[in-house]
CSV table of C-alpha atoms in Angstrom, one decimal:
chain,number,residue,atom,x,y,z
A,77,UNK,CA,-12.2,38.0,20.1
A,78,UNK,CA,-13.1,34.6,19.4
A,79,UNK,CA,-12.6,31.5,22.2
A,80,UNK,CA,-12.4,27.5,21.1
A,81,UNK,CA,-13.0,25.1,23.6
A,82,UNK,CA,-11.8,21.7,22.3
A,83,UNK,CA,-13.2,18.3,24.3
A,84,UNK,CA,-14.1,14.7,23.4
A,85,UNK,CA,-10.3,13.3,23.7
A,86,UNK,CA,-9.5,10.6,25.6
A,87,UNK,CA,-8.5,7.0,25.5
A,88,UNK,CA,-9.4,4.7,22.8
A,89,UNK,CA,-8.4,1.3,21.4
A,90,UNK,CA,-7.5,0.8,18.2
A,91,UNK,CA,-10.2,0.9,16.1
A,92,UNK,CA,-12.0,2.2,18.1
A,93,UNK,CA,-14.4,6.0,17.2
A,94,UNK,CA,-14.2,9.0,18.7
A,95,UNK,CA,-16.0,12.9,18.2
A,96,UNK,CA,-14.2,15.7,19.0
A,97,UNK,CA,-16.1,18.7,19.5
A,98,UNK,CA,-15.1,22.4,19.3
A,99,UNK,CA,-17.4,25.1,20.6
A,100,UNK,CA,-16.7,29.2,19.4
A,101,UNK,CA,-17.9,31.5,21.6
A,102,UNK,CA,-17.2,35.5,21.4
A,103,UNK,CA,-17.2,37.6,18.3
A,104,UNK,CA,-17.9,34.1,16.1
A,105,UNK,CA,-20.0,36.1,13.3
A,106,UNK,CA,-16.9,37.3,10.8
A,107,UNK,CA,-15.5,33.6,10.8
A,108,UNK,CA,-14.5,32.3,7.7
A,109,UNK,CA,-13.2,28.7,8.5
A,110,UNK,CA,-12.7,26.4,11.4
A,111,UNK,CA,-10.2,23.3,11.3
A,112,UNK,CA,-8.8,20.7,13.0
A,113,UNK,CA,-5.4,20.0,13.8
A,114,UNK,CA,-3.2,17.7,15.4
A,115,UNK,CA,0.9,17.3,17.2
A,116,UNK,CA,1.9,14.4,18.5
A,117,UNK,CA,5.5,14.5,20.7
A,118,UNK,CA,8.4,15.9,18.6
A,119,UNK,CA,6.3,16.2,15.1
A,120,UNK,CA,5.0,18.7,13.7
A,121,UNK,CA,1.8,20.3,14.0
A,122,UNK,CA,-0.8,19.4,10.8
A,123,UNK,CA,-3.9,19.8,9.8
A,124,UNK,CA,-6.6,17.1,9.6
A,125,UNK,CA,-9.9,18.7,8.7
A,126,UNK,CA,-11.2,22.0,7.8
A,127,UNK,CA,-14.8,22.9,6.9
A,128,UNK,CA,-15.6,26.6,5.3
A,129,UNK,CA,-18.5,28.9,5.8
A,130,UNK,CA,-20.1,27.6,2.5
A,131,UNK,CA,-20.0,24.1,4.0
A,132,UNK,CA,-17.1,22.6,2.4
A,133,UNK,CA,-14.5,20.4,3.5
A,134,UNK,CA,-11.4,19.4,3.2
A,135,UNK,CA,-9.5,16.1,4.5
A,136,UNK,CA,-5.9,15.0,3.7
A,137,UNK,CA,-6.0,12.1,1.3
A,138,UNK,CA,-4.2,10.0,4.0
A,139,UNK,CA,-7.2,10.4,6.2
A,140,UNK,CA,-10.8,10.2,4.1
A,141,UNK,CA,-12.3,7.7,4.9
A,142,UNK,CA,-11.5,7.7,8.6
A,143,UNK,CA,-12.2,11.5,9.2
A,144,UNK,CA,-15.3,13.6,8.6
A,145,UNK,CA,-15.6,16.8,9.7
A,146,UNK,CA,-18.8,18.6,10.5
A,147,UNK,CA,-20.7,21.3,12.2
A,148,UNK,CA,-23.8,22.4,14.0
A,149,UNK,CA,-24.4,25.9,13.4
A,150,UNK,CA,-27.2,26.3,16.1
A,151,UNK,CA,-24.8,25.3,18.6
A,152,UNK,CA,-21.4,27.3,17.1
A,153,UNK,CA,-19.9,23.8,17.1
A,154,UNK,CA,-18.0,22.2,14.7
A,155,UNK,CA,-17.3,17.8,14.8
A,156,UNK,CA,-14.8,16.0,14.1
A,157,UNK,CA,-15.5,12.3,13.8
A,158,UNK,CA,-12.5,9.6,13.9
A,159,UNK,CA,-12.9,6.0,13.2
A,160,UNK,CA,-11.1,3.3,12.8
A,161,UNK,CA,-8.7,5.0,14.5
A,162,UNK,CA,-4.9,3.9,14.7
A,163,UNK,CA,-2.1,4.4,17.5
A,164,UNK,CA,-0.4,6.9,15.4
A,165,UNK,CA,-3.4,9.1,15.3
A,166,UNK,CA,-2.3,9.9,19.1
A,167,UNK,CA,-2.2,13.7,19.4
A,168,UNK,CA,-3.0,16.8,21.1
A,169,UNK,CA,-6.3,17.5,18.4
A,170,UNK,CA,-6.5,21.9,18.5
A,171,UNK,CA,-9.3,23.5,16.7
A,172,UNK,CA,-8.8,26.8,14.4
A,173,UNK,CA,-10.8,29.0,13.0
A,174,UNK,CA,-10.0,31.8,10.5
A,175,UNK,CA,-12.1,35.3,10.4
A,176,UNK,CA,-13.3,36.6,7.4
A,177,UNK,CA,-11.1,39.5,6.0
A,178,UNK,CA,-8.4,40.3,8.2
A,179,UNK,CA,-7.0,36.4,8.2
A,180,UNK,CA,-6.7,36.6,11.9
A,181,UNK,CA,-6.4,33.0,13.7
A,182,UNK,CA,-7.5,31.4,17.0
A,183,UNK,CA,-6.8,28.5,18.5
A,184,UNK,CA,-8.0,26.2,21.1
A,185,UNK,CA,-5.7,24.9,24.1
A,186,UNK,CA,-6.2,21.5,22.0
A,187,UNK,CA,-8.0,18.3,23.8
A,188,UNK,CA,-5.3,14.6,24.0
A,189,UNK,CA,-6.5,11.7,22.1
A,190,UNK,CA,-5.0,8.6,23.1
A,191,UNK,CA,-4.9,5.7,21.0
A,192,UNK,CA,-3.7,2.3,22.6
A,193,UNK,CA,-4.9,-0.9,23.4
């Protein structure tokens, strides 16, 4: 079994940065992928960053430039850095991570990121 422990949310003002941290603890060595998504009230859940085991990432087109995602394998954490951040980024952030073979998924209880001024 794998455990994600999200933190780093909080309240920032707009424009304001902000790193999110997720740390994997347990059975971590067959994981494939780790993520980062987001649900703000009444929308739907979506994804935000992802970064493979070959060190690759992927960011929505709507959020390069403001999103980078990273990772620290010595510490079986993986970043998520947000600047120039905007009230609509305001969202429970959740981190996921994929394990190699069987597909299974794991998630974090997620960490609140407020944006306001």
């Amino acid at each position: 079994q794998v455990r994600l422990v999200e933190s780093g949310g909080g309240l920032v003002q707009p424009g304001g940065s902000l790193r999110l941290s997720c740390e994997a603890s347990g059975s971590i060595v067959n994981i494939r992928a780790v993520g980062w998504f987001r649900q703000a009230p009444e929308k739907q859940r979506e994804s935000v960053a992802a970064i493979s085991s070959d060190g690759r990432t992927n960011v929505p087109e709507s959020l390069k430039g403001r999103f980078t995602i990273s990772r620290d394998n010595a510490k079986s954490t993986v970043y998520l850095q947000m600047n120039s951040l905007k009230p609509e980024d305001t969202a429970v952030y959740y981190c996921n991570a994929i394990e190699i073979g069987t597909g299974m998924e794991y998630w974090g209880k997620g960490t609140l990121v407020t944006v306001s001024s």
